[in-house]
Short mmCIF file of C-alpha atoms in Angstrom, two decimals:
data_model
loop_
_atom_site.label_atom_id
_atom_site.label_comp_id
_atom_site.label_asym_id
_atom_site.label_seq_id
_atom_site.Cartn_x
_atom_site.Cartn_y
_atom_site.Cartn_z
CA MET I 116 -49.76 26.84 1.90
CA SER I 117 -46.84 26.06 -0.40
CA ASP I 118 -44.00 28.39 0.59
CA VAL I 119 -41.52 27.76 3.39
CA ARG I 120 -38.78 29.61 5.21
CA LEU I 121 -35.44 28.26 3.98
CA VAL I 122 -32.24 28.63 5.98
CA ILE I 123 -28.92 27.57 4.48
CA ARG I 124 -25.74 27.58 6.53
CA ASP I 125 -22.15 26.73 5.66
CA LEU I 126 -18.98 27.04 7.74
CA GLY I 127 -18.90 30.82 7.91
CA SER I 128 -22.20 32.24 6.61
CA ASP I 129 -25.98 32.03 6.98
CA TRP I 130 -28.70 32.86 4.44
CA SER I 131 -32.46 33.00 4.88
CA GLY I 132 -35.50 33.62 2.72
CA THR I 133 -38.77 32.23 1.45
CA ILE I 134 -39.04 29.66 -1.32
CA HIS I 135 -41.62 27.27 -2.71
CA GLY I 136 -41.77 23.97 -0.85
CA SER I 137 -40.95 21.96 -3.99
CA SER I 138 -37.81 24.07 -4.48
CA ALA I 139 -36.78 23.32 -0.90
CA ASP I 140 -37.24 19.62 -1.68
CA ARG I 141 -34.95 19.97 -4.70
CA ALA I 142 -32.35 21.72 -2.55
CA ILE I 143 -32.43 18.78 -0.16
CA ALA I 144 -32.09 16.28 -3.04
CA ALA I 145 -29.08 18.27 -4.29
CA LEU I 146 -27.26 17.39 -1.07
CA SER I 147 -26.56 14.06 -2.78
CA ALA I 148 -23.66 15.92 -4.47
CA ASP I 149 -22.14 16.66 -1.01
CA PRO I 150 -21.84 20.47 -1.34
CA VAL I 151 -20.20 22.43 1.48
CA THR I 152 -20.94 26.00 0.34
CA LEU I 153 -23.99 27.83 -0.96
CA GLU I 154 -22.30 28.14 -4.36
CA GLU I 155 -21.71 24.39 -4.56
CA LEU I 156 -25.31 23.73 -3.51
CA GLU I 157 -26.51 26.15 -6.21
CA THR I 158 -24.57 24.12 -8.78
CA ALA I 159 -25.84 20.82 -7.43
CA VAL I 160 -29.49 21.90 -7.71
CA SER I 161 -29.04 21.88 -11.49
CA ARG I 162 -29.38 18.11 -11.22
CA PHE I 163 -33.07 18.65 -10.55
CA GLU I 164 -33.92 22.06 -11.98
CA LYS I 165 -32.83 23.83 -15.14
CA THR I 166 -31.52 27.26 -14.30
CA THR I 167 -31.88 30.16 -16.71
CA PRO I 168 -28.72 31.98 -17.89
CA GLY I 169 -27.74 34.46 -15.20
CA GLY I 170 -30.51 33.17 -12.92
CA ARG I 171 -29.94 32.03 -9.34
CA PHE I 172 -31.90 29.28 -7.64
CA PHE I 173 -31.39 30.88 -4.23
CA GLY I 174 -31.91 34.44 -5.43
CA ASN I 175 -34.55 35.06 -2.76
CA LEU I 176 -32.14 34.38 0.10
CA SER I 177 -30.43 37.17 2.03
CA PRO I 178 -27.46 37.08 4.42
CA GLY I 179 -28.43 36.43 8.00
CA LEU I 180 -30.14 33.79 10.09
CA CYS I 181 -33.94 34.02 10.32
CA ASP I 182 -35.65 30.76 11.26
CA GLU I 183 -39.15 32.11 11.84
CA PRO I 184 -41.53 29.65 10.08
CA TYR I 185 -43.31 31.05 7.04
CA ASP I 186 -46.52 29.81 5.42
CA ALA I 187 -46.07 26.00 5.33
CA GLY I 188 -43.17 25.96 7.79
CA LEU I 189 -39.38 25.88 8.05
CA VAL I 190 -36.54 24.05 6.29
CA VAL I 191 -32.94 24.34 7.51
CA ILE I 192 -29.92 22.98 5.62
CA ASP I 193 -26.70 23.21 7.63
CA LEU I 194 -23.94 22.17 5.22
CA ASP I 195 -21.23 22.19 7.85
CA ALA I 196 -23.19 20.19 10.45
CA ARG I 197 -24.58 17.85 7.75
CA LEU I 198 -28.01 18.51 9.25
CA VAL I 199 -31.41 18.93 7.58
CA VAL I 200 -34.38 20.18 9.59
CA VAL I 201 -37.81 19.75 7.96
CA ASP I 202 -40.70 21.19 9.95
CA THR I 203 -43.36 21.87 7.31
CA SER I 204 -46.83 20.84 6.30
CA TYR I 205 -45.86 20.88 2.61
CA SER I 206 -43.80 17.66 2.39
CA SER I 207 -41.57 15.36 4.38
CA PRO I 208 -38.42 14.61 2.35
CA GLY I 209 -35.82 12.19 3.70
CA PRO I 210 -32.29 11.02 2.93
CA THR I 211 -33.59 9.11 -0.11
CA GLY I 212 -36.48 9.87 -2.41
CA TYR I 213 -37.72 11.01 -5.80
CA ILE I 214 -37.89 14.51 -7.28
CA HIS I 215 -39.81 15.82 -10.30
CA TYR I 216 -37.47 17.64 -12.65
CA HIS I 217 -38.21 21.34 -13.20
CA ASP I 218 -37.45 22.56 -16.74
CA GLY I 219 -37.13 26.21 -15.69
CA THR I 220 -40.81 26.87 -16.36
CA CYS I 221 -42.70 24.13 -14.55
CA CYS I 222 -42.39 20.66 -13.07
CA THR I 223 -42.21 17.85 -15.63
CA ASP I 224 -43.17 14.19 -15.61
CA MET I 225 -39.48 13.22 -15.37
CA VAL I 226 -38.79 11.81 -11.91
CA PHE I 227 -35.23 11.41 -10.64
CA ARG I 228 -34.09 9.46 -7.63
CA TYR I 229 -31.58 10.72 -5.06
CA HIS I 230 -29.57 9.23 -2.19
CA LEU I 231 -27.79 11.30 0.48
CA ALA I 232 -24.68 10.06 2.28
CA ASP I 233 -25.21 8.20 5.55
CA ASP I 234 -23.73 11.00 7.67
CA TRP I 235 -26.60 13.42 6.94
CA LEU I 236 -28.99 13.73 9.89
CA PHE I 237 -32.67 14.62 9.41
CA ALA I 238 -34.58 16.28 12.26
CA HIS I 239 -38.07 17.79 12.53
CA ASP I 240 -37.93 20.13 15.54
CA GLY I 241 -37.95 23.64 14.10
CA ASN I 242 -37.72 25.23 17.57
CA ASN I 243 -34.65 23.53 19.04
CA TRP I 244 -32.46 22.71 16.06
CA ARG I 245 -29.67 25.23 16.79
CA GLY I 246 -28.22 23.31 19.73
CA LEU I 247 -28.20 20.11 17.69
CA ALA I 248 -26.43 21.90 14.84
CA GLU I 249 -23.73 23.31 17.14
CA ASP I 250 -23.11 19.89 18.72
CA ARG I 251 -22.64 18.31 15.31
CA ARG I 252 -20.37 21.13 14.17
CA ARG I 253 -18.12 20.62 17.18
CA GLU I 254 -18.02 16.86 16.62
CA ARG I 255 -17.07 17.28 12.98
CA ALA I 256 -14.46 19.96 13.74
CA ALA I 257 -12.82 17.58 16.23
CA ARG I 258 -12.14 15.14 13.39
CA PRO I 259 -9.21 16.58 11.41
CA LEU I 260 -9.52 16.50 7.64
CA VAL I 261 -7.06 14.03 6.11
CA ASP I 262 -5.93 14.02 2.49
CA VAL I 263 -6.25 10.26 2.19
CA ARG I 264 -5.07 10.16 -1.42
CA ALA I 265 -1.72 11.55 -0.33
CA VAL I 266 -1.40 8.39 1.75
CA PHE I 267 -2.92 5.99 -0.77
CA TYR I 268 -0.96 7.12 -3.80
CA ASP I 269 2.15 9.01 -2.69
CA ARG I 270 5.19 8.34 -0.51
CA PRO I 271 3.46 6.34 2.27
CA LEU I 272 2.35 3.68 -0.25
CA ILE I 273 5.55 3.73 -2.29
CA GLU I 274 7.80 3.46 0.75
CA PHE I 275 5.70 0.64 2.22
CA ILE I 276 5.86 -1.36 -1.00
CA ALA I 277 9.61 -0.89 -1.47
CA ARG I 278 10.43 -1.69 2.16
CA GLU I 279 8.12 -4.68 2.56
CA THR I 280 8.99 -6.16 -0.83
CA PHE I 281 12.69 -5.93 0.00
CA ALA I 282 12.06 -7.79 3.28
CA ALA I 283 9.85 -10.43 1.63
CA PHE I 284 12.36 -10.98 -1.16
CA ALA I 285 15.09 -11.68 1.37
CA HIS I 286 12.90 -14.34 3.00
CA ARG I 287 11.10 -15.60 -0.09
CA ASP I 288 11.76 -19.23 0.79
CA LYS I 289 9.76 -18.81 3.99
CA VAL I 290 6.49 -17.40 2.65
CA ASP I 291 3.77 -17.52 5.31
CA SER I 292 0.31 -16.71 3.98
CA ASN I 293 -1.81 -18.56 6.51
CA SER I 294 -4.19 -15.61 6.72
CA LEU I 295 -4.95 -15.76 2.99
CA THR I 296 -6.75 -18.23 0.79
CA VAL I 297 -4.27 -20.23 -1.28
CA THR I 298 -5.39 -21.34 -4.73
CA SER I 299 -3.83 -23.86 -7.08
CA TYR I 300 -2.53 -21.28 -9.55
CA GLU I 301 -0.57 -19.29 -6.97
CA THR I 302 3.19 -19.44 -6.62
CA PRO I 303 5.38 -18.55 -3.65
CA THR I 304 6.10 -15.21 -5.33
CA SER I 305 2.43 -14.39 -5.96
CA LEU I 306 1.64 -15.37 -2.36
CA ALA I 307 4.32 -13.00 -1.10
CA ILE I 308 2.91 -10.21 -3.28
CA LYS I 309 -0.57 -10.96 -2.02
CA ASP I 310 0.64 -10.93 1.60
CA ILE I 311 2.26 -7.50 1.24
CA HIS I 312 -0.84 -6.09 -0.46
CA ALA I 313 -3.08 -7.40 2.32
CA ALA I 314 -0.78 -6.00 5.00
CA TRP I 315 -0.96 -2.55 3.40
CA LEU I 316 -4.76 -2.60 3.38
CA LEU I 317 -5.27 -4.03 6.88
CA THR I 318 -2.62 -2.22 8.95
CA PRO I 319 -3.91 0.81 10.94
CA ARG I 320 -1.97 4.01 10.23
CA GLU I 321 -1.51 7.19 12.22
CA ASP I 322 -1.71 9.31 9.07
CA LEU I 323 -5.22 7.90 8.51
CA GLY I 324 -6.42 8.61 12.04
CA ASN I 325 -5.44 5.09 13.21
CA ALA I 326 -7.74 3.53 10.62
CA CYS I 327 -6.50 1.00 8.08
CA PRO I 328 -6.52 1.85 4.35
CA ARG I 329 -9.22 -0.74 3.60
CA GLU I 330 -11.58 0.81 6.14
CA VAL I 331 -11.03 4.31 4.77
CA ALA I 332 -11.38 3.19 1.15
CA LEU I 333 -14.76 1.53 1.70
CA GLU I 334 -16.25 4.27 3.89
CA ARG I 335 -18.19 6.06 1.11
CA ARG I 336 -18.41 3.41 -1.59
CA ASP I 337 -22.12 2.75 -1.04
CA HIS I 338 -23.03 6.43 -1.34
CA LEU I 339 -20.98 6.94 -4.51
CA THR I 340 -22.44 3.78 -6.02
CA TRP I 341 -25.99 5.01 -5.44
CA ASP I 342 -25.24 8.51 -6.72
CA LEU I 343 -23.73 7.15 -9.95
CA GLN I 344 -26.70 4.82 -10.38
CA ASP I 345 -29.08 7.75 -9.94
CA ARG I 346 -27.15 9.79 -12.50
CA SER I 347 -27.25 6.86 -14.94
CA GLU I 348 -31.02 6.69 -14.61
CA GLN I 349 -31.24 10.46 -15.07
CA TRP I 350 -29.10 10.27 -18.22
CA SER I 351 -31.34 7.53 -19.63
CA ILE I 352 -34.48 9.57 -18.98
CA GLN I 353 -33.19 12.97 -20.09
CA GLU I 354 -31.09 11.54 -22.93
CA THR I 355 -28.23 13.86 -21.98
CA CYS I 356 -25.34 13.45 -19.58
CA PRO I 357 -26.01 15.25 -16.28
CA ARG I 358 -23.54 17.83 -15.06
CA GLY I 359 -20.68 16.44 -13.00
CA LEU I 360 -18.94 17.93 -10.00
CA ASP I 361 -16.41 20.67 -10.64
CA GLU I 362 -12.83 19.60 -9.95
CA SER I 363 -12.52 22.59 -7.61
CA SER I 364 -15.44 21.43 -5.45
CA PHE I 365 -14.84 19.97 -2.02
CA ALA I 366 -16.71 16.78 -2.92
CA PHE I 367 -14.36 16.14 -5.85
CA ARG I 368 -11.16 17.04 -4.00
CA GLN I 369 -12.09 15.00 -0.92
CA ALA I 370 -14.08 12.34 -2.74
CA GLY I 371 -14.42 8.91 -1.25
CA PHE I 372 -13.47 5.81 -3.20
CA GLY I 373 -16.08 4.41 -5.57
CA THR I 374 -16.04 0.93 -7.06
CA HIS I 375 -14.10 2.00 -10.17
CA GLU I 376 -11.33 3.61 -8.14
CA LEU I 377 -11.16 0.65 -5.77
CA VAL I 378 -10.70 -1.73 -8.71
CA LYS I 379 -8.09 0.44 -10.41
CA TYR I 380 -6.30 0.99 -7.09
CA TYR I 381 -6.03 -2.76 -6.63
CA ASP I 382 -4.45 -2.96 -10.10
CA LEU I 383 -2.03 -0.14 -9.29
CA VAL I 384 -0.80 -1.68 -6.05
CA ARG I 385 -0.24 -5.02 -7.80
CA GLU I 386 1.58 -3.27 -10.64
CA LEU I 387 3.93 -1.59 -8.18
CA LEU I 388 4.49 -4.76 -6.15
CA TRP I 389 5.34 -6.88 -9.18
CA SER I 390 7.56 -4.14 -10.60
CA CYS I 391 9.46 -3.90 -7.33
CA TRP I 392 9.86 -7.68 -7.08
CA GLU I 393 11.09 -7.91 -10.66
CA ARG I 394 13.60 -5.13 -9.95
CA LEU I 395 15.00 -7.10 -7.02
CA THR I 396 15.24 -10.18 -9.24
CA GLU I 397 17.21 -8.16 -11.80
CA LEU I 398 19.57 -6.88 -9.11
CA GLU I 399 20.12 -10.37 -7.76
CA GLN I 400 21.23 -11.49 -11.20
CA SER I 401 23.49 -8.49 -11.66
CA PRO I 402 27.17 -9.27 -12.25
CA GLN I 403 28.07 -6.53 -9.75
CA GLU I 404 28.25 -8.06 -6.29
CA SER I 405 27.52 -4.71 -4.63
CA LEU I 406 24.08 -4.51 -6.28
CA ARG I 407 22.78 -7.83 -5.04
CA PRO I 408 20.18 -8.08 -2.25
CA GLY I 409 21.85 -9.24 0.94
CA VAL I 410 24.88 -7.12 0.17
CA PHE I 411 23.20 -3.71 0.16
CA THR I 412 20.73 -2.63 2.84
CA ALA I 413 17.05 -1.79 2.64
CA GLY I 414 17.99 1.89 2.92
CA ASP I 415 20.31 1.57 -0.07
CA PHE I 416 17.51 -0.04 -2.07
CA LEU I 417 14.89 2.54 -1.13
CA VAL I 418 17.03 5.47 -2.25
CA ASN I 419 16.80 4.41 -5.90
CA GLU I 420 13.62 2.32 -5.84
CA ILE I 421 11.22 4.93 -4.51
CA PRO I 422 11.78 7.38 -7.40
CA ARG I 423 11.58 4.51 -9.87
CA LEU I 424 8.27 3.27 -8.45
CA GLU I 425 6.89 6.81 -8.55
CA GLN I 426 7.67 6.87 -12.26
CA VAL I 427 5.99 3.46 -12.71
CA ARG I 428 2.93 4.83 -10.93
CA ASP I 429 2.78 7.98 -13.07
CA GLU I 430 3.12 6.00 -16.31
CA TRP I 431 0.42 3.58 -15.17
CA PHE I 432 -2.01 6.43 -14.52
CA GLU I 433 -1.66 7.73 -18.07
CA SER I 434 -1.55 4.40 -19.94
CA PRO I 435 -4.71 3.61 -22.00
CA ASP I 436 -6.38 0.38 -20.92
CA PRO I 437 -7.74 -1.68 -23.86
CA GLU I 438 -10.08 -3.47 -21.45
CA CYS I 439 -11.72 -0.12 -20.60
CA HIS I 440 -12.37 1.22 -24.10
CA GLY I 441 -8.88 2.73 -24.24
CA ARG I 442 -9.47 4.93 -21.21
CA THR I 443 -6.61 5.74 -18.84
CA PRO I 444 -6.89 4.86 -15.14
CA ARG I 445 -6.66 8.55 -14.24
CA SER I 446 -9.60 9.47 -16.47
CA ILE I 447 -11.70 6.59 -15.09
CA ILE I 448 -11.00 7.62 -11.49
CA ASP I 449 -11.55 11.34 -12.12
CA ARG I 450 -14.84 10.71 -13.89
CA GLU I 451 -16.11 8.68 -10.95
CA ARG I 452 -15.01 11.39 -8.52
CA ALA I 453 -17.03 13.85 -10.62
CA ARG I 454 -20.07 11.53 -10.24
CA LEU I 455 -20.29 10.94 -13.99
CA PRO I 456 -21.39 7.50 -15.24
CA GLU I 457 -19.36 5.71 -17.90
CA GLY I 458 -21.85 6.10 -20.73
CA ILE I 459 -21.26 4.82 -24.26
CA SER I 460 -23.44 4.28 -27.30
CA GLY I 461 -24.90 0.90 -28.15
CA HIS I 462 -22.48 0.57 -31.07
CA GLU I 463 -19.50 1.28 -28.79
CA ALA I 464 -20.78 -1.33 -26.35
CA MET I 465 -21.03 -3.98 -29.07
CA VAL I 466 -18.43 -6.64 -28.28
CA ASP I 467 -18.88 -8.83 -31.36
CA PRO I 468 -20.20 -7.37 -34.65
CA ASP I 469 -21.16 -10.89 -35.78
CA CYS I 470 -23.31 -11.50 -32.70
CA PRO I 471 -27.05 -10.98 -33.34
CA CYS I 472 -27.63 -10.10 -29.67
CA CYS I 473 -24.91 -7.43 -29.82
CA GLN I 474 -26.50 -6.03 -32.97
CA MET I 475 -29.87 -5.80 -31.23
CA MET I 476 -28.24 -4.08 -28.26
CA ALA I 477 -26.56 -1.55 -30.57
CA ASP I 478 -29.98 -0.54 -31.92
CA MET I 479 -31.45 0.11 -28.49
CA PRO I 480 -32.24 3.75 -27.67
CA GLY I 481 -30.35 5.69 -25.06
CA PRO I 482 -26.84 5.24 -23.67
CA ALA I 483 -25.27 2.02 -22.44
CA PHE I 484 -23.22 2.02 -19.25
CA TRP I 485 -20.20 -0.03 -18.34
CA HIS I 486 -18.96 -0.79 -14.84
CA LEU I 487 -15.93 -2.34 -13.20
CA ASP I 488 -16.32 -4.79 -10.35
CA GLY I 489 -14.13 -6.81 -8.02
CA SER I 490 -14.42 -10.11 -9.88
CA GLU I 491 -10.71 -10.13 -10.82
CA MET I 492 -9.51 -9.44 -7.28
CA ASP I 493 -8.22 -12.11 -4.91
CA ASP I 494 -11.00 -13.77 -2.95
CA ASP I 495 -9.96 -12.67 0.53
CA PHE I 496 -11.35 -10.25 3.08
CA ALA I 497 -8.52 -7.77 2.54
CA PHE I 498 -9.48 -7.27 -1.10
CA ASP I 499 -13.26 -7.57 -0.84
CA ILE I 500 -14.98 -4.27 -1.68
CA TYR I 501 -18.57 -5.24 -0.86
CA HIS I 502 -18.39 -6.13 2.87
CA ARG I 503 -17.01 -3.45 5.17
CA THR I 504 -16.42 -5.60 8.26
CA ARG I 505 -14.81 -8.96 8.83
CA ALA I 506 -18.05 -10.16 10.47
CA ASP I 507 -20.06 -9.31 7.35
CA TRP I 508 -17.52 -11.04 5.13
CA ASP I 509 -17.39 -14.13 7.35
CA ASP I 510 -21.20 -14.30 7.38
CA ASN I 511 -21.33 -14.12 3.58
CA GLU I 512 -18.66 -16.83 3.29
CA ARG I 513 -20.63 -19.02 5.69
CA GLN I 514 -23.82 -18.60 3.68
CA MET I 515 -22.04 -19.40 0.41
CA ASN I 516 -20.40 -22.49 1.92
CA GLU I 517 -23.74 -23.68 3.26
CA LEU I 518 -25.32 -23.13 -0.17
CA HIS I 519 -22.59 -25.13 -1.91
CA ALA I 520 -22.77 -27.88 0.70
CA ARG I 521 -26.54 -28.14 0.32
CA PHE I 522 -26.28 -28.29 -3.48
CA ASN I 523 -23.60 -31.01 -3.32
CA ALA I 524 -25.65 -33.00 -0.81
CA GLU I 525 -28.71 -32.82 -3.08
CA GLN I 526 -26.69 -34.00 -6.06
CA LYS I 527 -25.32 -36.95 -4.10
CA GLU I 528 -28.84 -37.85 -2.97
CA TYR I 529 -30.08 -37.74 -6.58
CA GLU I 530 -27.26 -40.09 -7.54
CA ARG I 531 -27.99 -42.46 -4.63
CA LEU I 532 -31.65 -42.66 -5.58
CA GLY I 533 -30.88 -43.01 -9.27
CA LEU I 534 -32.80 -39.84 -10.09
CA HIS I 535 -30.70 -38.55 -12.95
CA GLU I 536 -31.66 -35.41 -14.75
CA GLU I 537 -32.72 -35.61 -18.36
CA SER I 538 -29.93 -35.47 -20.89
CA PRO I 539 -29.01 -31.87 -21.68
CA SER I 540 -30.38 -30.14 -24.75
CA PHE I 541 -28.15 -29.75 -27.77
CA TRP I 542 -28.42 -26.01 -27.07
CA SER I 543 -25.60 -25.22 -24.66
CA SER I 544 -25.68 -21.45 -24.17
CA SER I 545 -29.23 -20.41 -25.09
CA PHE I 546 -32.51 -21.49 -23.61
CA ILE I 547 -36.12 -20.72 -24.43
CA GLU I 548 -38.74 -21.76 -21.93
CA GLY I 549 -42.29 -22.38 -23.03
CA ASP I 550 -43.98 -21.66 -26.33
CA ILE I 551 -42.30 -18.90 -28.34
CA SER I 552 -45.68 -17.83 -29.68
CA GLU I 553 -46.75 -16.81 -26.17
CA VAL I 554 -44.23 -13.97 -25.79
CA PRO I 555 -44.19 -10.49 -27.43
CA PRO I 556 -42.49 -10.13 -30.85
CA SER I 557 -39.51 -8.22 -29.40
CA ALA I 558 -38.88 -11.03 -26.91
CA ARG I 559 -39.21 -13.59 -29.69
CA MET I 560 -36.58 -11.74 -31.70
CA TYR I 561 -34.19 -11.77 -28.76
CA ALA I 562 -34.76 -15.50 -28.22
CA LEU I 563 -34.04 -16.19 -31.89
CA GLY I 564 -30.95 -13.97 -31.69
CA CYS I 565 -29.59 -15.98 -28.77
CA ARG I 566 -30.02 -19.23 -30.70
CA LEU I 567 -28.42 -17.75 -33.80
CA ALA I 568 -25.51 -16.39 -31.75
CA GLU I 569 -24.79 -19.92 -30.49
CA ILE I 570 -24.76 -21.28 -34.05
CA ILE I 571 -22.41 -18.51 -35.18
CA THR I 572 -20.10 -19.23 -32.26
CA ASP I 573 -20.04 -22.91 -33.26
CA LEU I 574 -19.33 -21.98 -36.87
CA ARG I 575 -16.25 -20.03 -35.84
CA GLY I 576 -14.84 -23.23 -34.38
CA THR I 577 -15.16 -25.09 -37.67
CA ALA I 578 -12.31 -27.61 -37.91
CA ASP I 579 -13.14 -28.90 -41.42
CA HIS I 580 -10.01 -28.27 -43.50
CA GLU I 581 -12.04 -28.38 -46.68
CA SER I 582 -13.78 -25.18 -45.58
CA THR I 583 -11.81 -21.97 -45.71
CA PRO I 584 -12.25 -19.17 -43.15
CA ARG I 585 -13.72 -17.12 -46.00
CA ASP I 586 -16.45 -19.73 -46.57
CA VAL I 587 -17.32 -19.67 -42.87
CA GLN I 588 -17.36 -15.87 -42.68
CA GLN I 589 -19.57 -15.64 -45.76
CA LEU I 590 -22.10 -17.94 -44.07
CA ILE I 591 -21.92 -15.88 -40.88
CA ASP I 592 -22.47 -12.68 -42.85
CA GLN I 593 -25.45 -14.21 -44.65
CA LEU I 594 -26.99 -15.40 -41.37
CA ASN I 595 -26.66 -11.88 -39.98
CA ARG I 596 -28.23 -10.39 -43.12
CA ASP I 597 -31.16 -12.79 -42.84
CA PHE I 598 -31.63 -11.95 -39.19
CA GLY I 599 -31.25 -8.21 -39.86
CA ASN I 600 -33.89 -8.31 -42.60
CA LEU I 601 -36.23 -10.11 -40.25
CA ARG I 602 -35.74 -7.49 -37.57
CA GLU I 603 -36.36 -4.63 -39.99
CA VAL I 604 -39.64 -6.15 -41.13
CA ILE I 605 -40.80 -6.61 -37.55
CA LYS I 606 -39.92 -2.97 -36.76
CA THR I 607 -42.02 -1.65 -39.65
CA SER I 608 -44.90 -4.08 -39.01
CA GLU I 609 -44.87 -4.78 -42.76
CA THR I 610 -45.20 -8.56 -42.51
CA SER I 611 -46.26 -9.36 -46.07
CA TYR I 612 -42.65 -10.32 -46.90
CA LEU I 613 -42.13 -12.21 -43.65
CA GLY I 614 -42.73 -15.64 -45.15
CA VAL I 615 -40.19 -15.05 -47.94
CA LEU I 616 -37.56 -13.80 -45.50
CA ILE I 617 -38.02 -16.76 -43.18
CA SER I 618 -37.77 -19.14 -46.13
CA ARG I 619 -34.44 -17.56 -47.17
CA PHE I 620 -33.26 -17.72 -43.56
CA ALA I 621 -34.07 -21.43 -43.47
CA ASP I 622 -32.14 -21.95 -46.72
CA THR I 623 -29.04 -20.37 -45.15
CA LEU I 624 -29.40 -22.61 -42.12
CA ALA I 625 -29.52 -25.58 -44.50
CA GLU I 626 -26.19 -24.39 -45.96
CA VAL I 627 -24.77 -24.33 -42.44
CA THR I 628 -25.86 -27.95 -42.01
CA GLY I 629 -24.11 -28.82 -45.29
CA LEU I 630 -20.88 -27.34 -43.94
CA ARG I 631 -21.25 -28.63 -40.40
CA ALA I 632 -23.37 -31.76 -40.09
CA ASP I 633 -22.94 -31.67 -36.32
CA LEU I 634 -25.02 -28.48 -36.24
CA SER I 635 -28.00 -30.05 -38.00
CA GLU I 636 -30.06 -30.36 -34.81
CA LYS I 637 -29.52 -26.71 -33.88
CA CYS I 638 -30.22 -25.47 -37.41
CA SER I 639 -33.36 -27.62 -37.65
CA SER I 640 -34.53 -26.37 -34.25
CA LEU I 641 -33.98 -22.73 -35.24
CA SER I 642 -35.83 -23.30 -38.53
CA ASN I 643 -38.78 -24.65 -36.54
CA ASP I 644 -38.59 -21.62 -34.24
CA LEU I 645 -38.72 -19.36 -37.30
CA ALA I 646 -41.81 -21.15 -38.56
CA THR I 647 -43.39 -20.78 -35.13
CA PHE I 648 -42.39 -17.12 -35.19
CA LEU I 649 -44.26 -16.67 -38.50
CA TYR I 650 -47.33 -18.40 -37.10
CA ALA I 651 -47.20 -16.32 -33.90
CA THR I 652 -46.88 -13.07 -35.88
CA ASP I 653 -49.90 -13.98 -38.01
CA SER I 654 -51.83 -14.68 -34.82
CA ASP I 655 -50.86 -11.26 -33.43
CA GLU I 656 -52.45 -9.59 -36.44
CA SER I 657 -55.66 -11.62 -36.41
CA PRO I 658 -58.77 -9.87 -35.09
#
């Protein structure tokens, strides 16, 4: 018993037919792409099954609603009610799980994970599901669909920034930011900017259904984060980028905010706020009395400032960001809305071509992925993107404060008892625990690369005026050649030349010591590690 009756419903149509139970499971997993029509669901299934040219995954379905169980049972997917009914003896899929990829001929050993959004409901009563579906349809229809990006990016945001910045500028000597955390590097102007930004995020709005922008922005972040993580894993396994959502799809047009968009949106709002403040400063310094704040009204200012800020916004969207591999904010946001990970090659991900660890990373198979996070945002509830409620944020702050207090108390107790820690190692940014001979060769290579990277970093800071930058770079290049040769030998398992290569490597380290006597301990330590590496490799090959 492997077939099931499958019913698929969207807002205006029903389809029914029989299908293999594993195909029904893949249809459920495809709901992770948030389809709202049969056509969108058909496209989403390609995440988990390769479709033949001209073929249709749901080709066995016919118009009409027939929910009579067949063979192993019944599966109902109501796209409008966001309801899944699973009443079968074949399997019991849920809102999260794993699916074997189907290559168009048979199931493969490739297993992909999926996560559905939190608003999907799973039920198991195949006899009484229709009433539940109608109740959920009515509830969802009662909530009007809001184009939140029209609020977040268009006139509502621009007008708020221009109006509130004008008011704050007029009272800039009376900045009140008691609700925000004040840090030592902040100025009265930056505090005013921060205050306006927080007010925008935390003020309920009628055009958002009386919700505040922060609440709306974080509503679907967790789901998008999981879906992008699942697609990253799929890309790594399949070695090809999975298909993204079509820009015409409902899920793209009404996409929630993922982490990348939240980070870039924070940057945009700050860009607009600072631009508006600087414009007011320019007007205040204008020789024309009629242009100065205090003389003209907020309405006078908004007439010219709103179109100017719209232009600033549009230029920001299309400006390449060197911190994001030259990508524009618009392309980063659109790619996330399409559920496509930011994949790059190992060579593109390499930050420093002179870093041995970066070189090892560049040689790794498969794509590398980069992600934005909220580390550059202000540390306040308004700007936090990981805790949806004030209670959650306060609880996290309490735990962190308790952790810091406990650590500080332990340090003071150590000092009181005279229990000082041992003096730190001369290695400052790399650490190897235990005997290097006890770990696999690949791990040994990484450990050696970390040590070498620290030496190279120290070499770049050479302050000896007798040594030219060219001398230093030549040594760095030679160190990298020595390390590269060592890696190549380990890859080929041809270790007969290993002793010669390690000897040459040690000679280069001796040259480093001649240039920088203060690095003698590190170079000597790395030479010893190389000797241990040779011994450990010989032991690996012994019977």
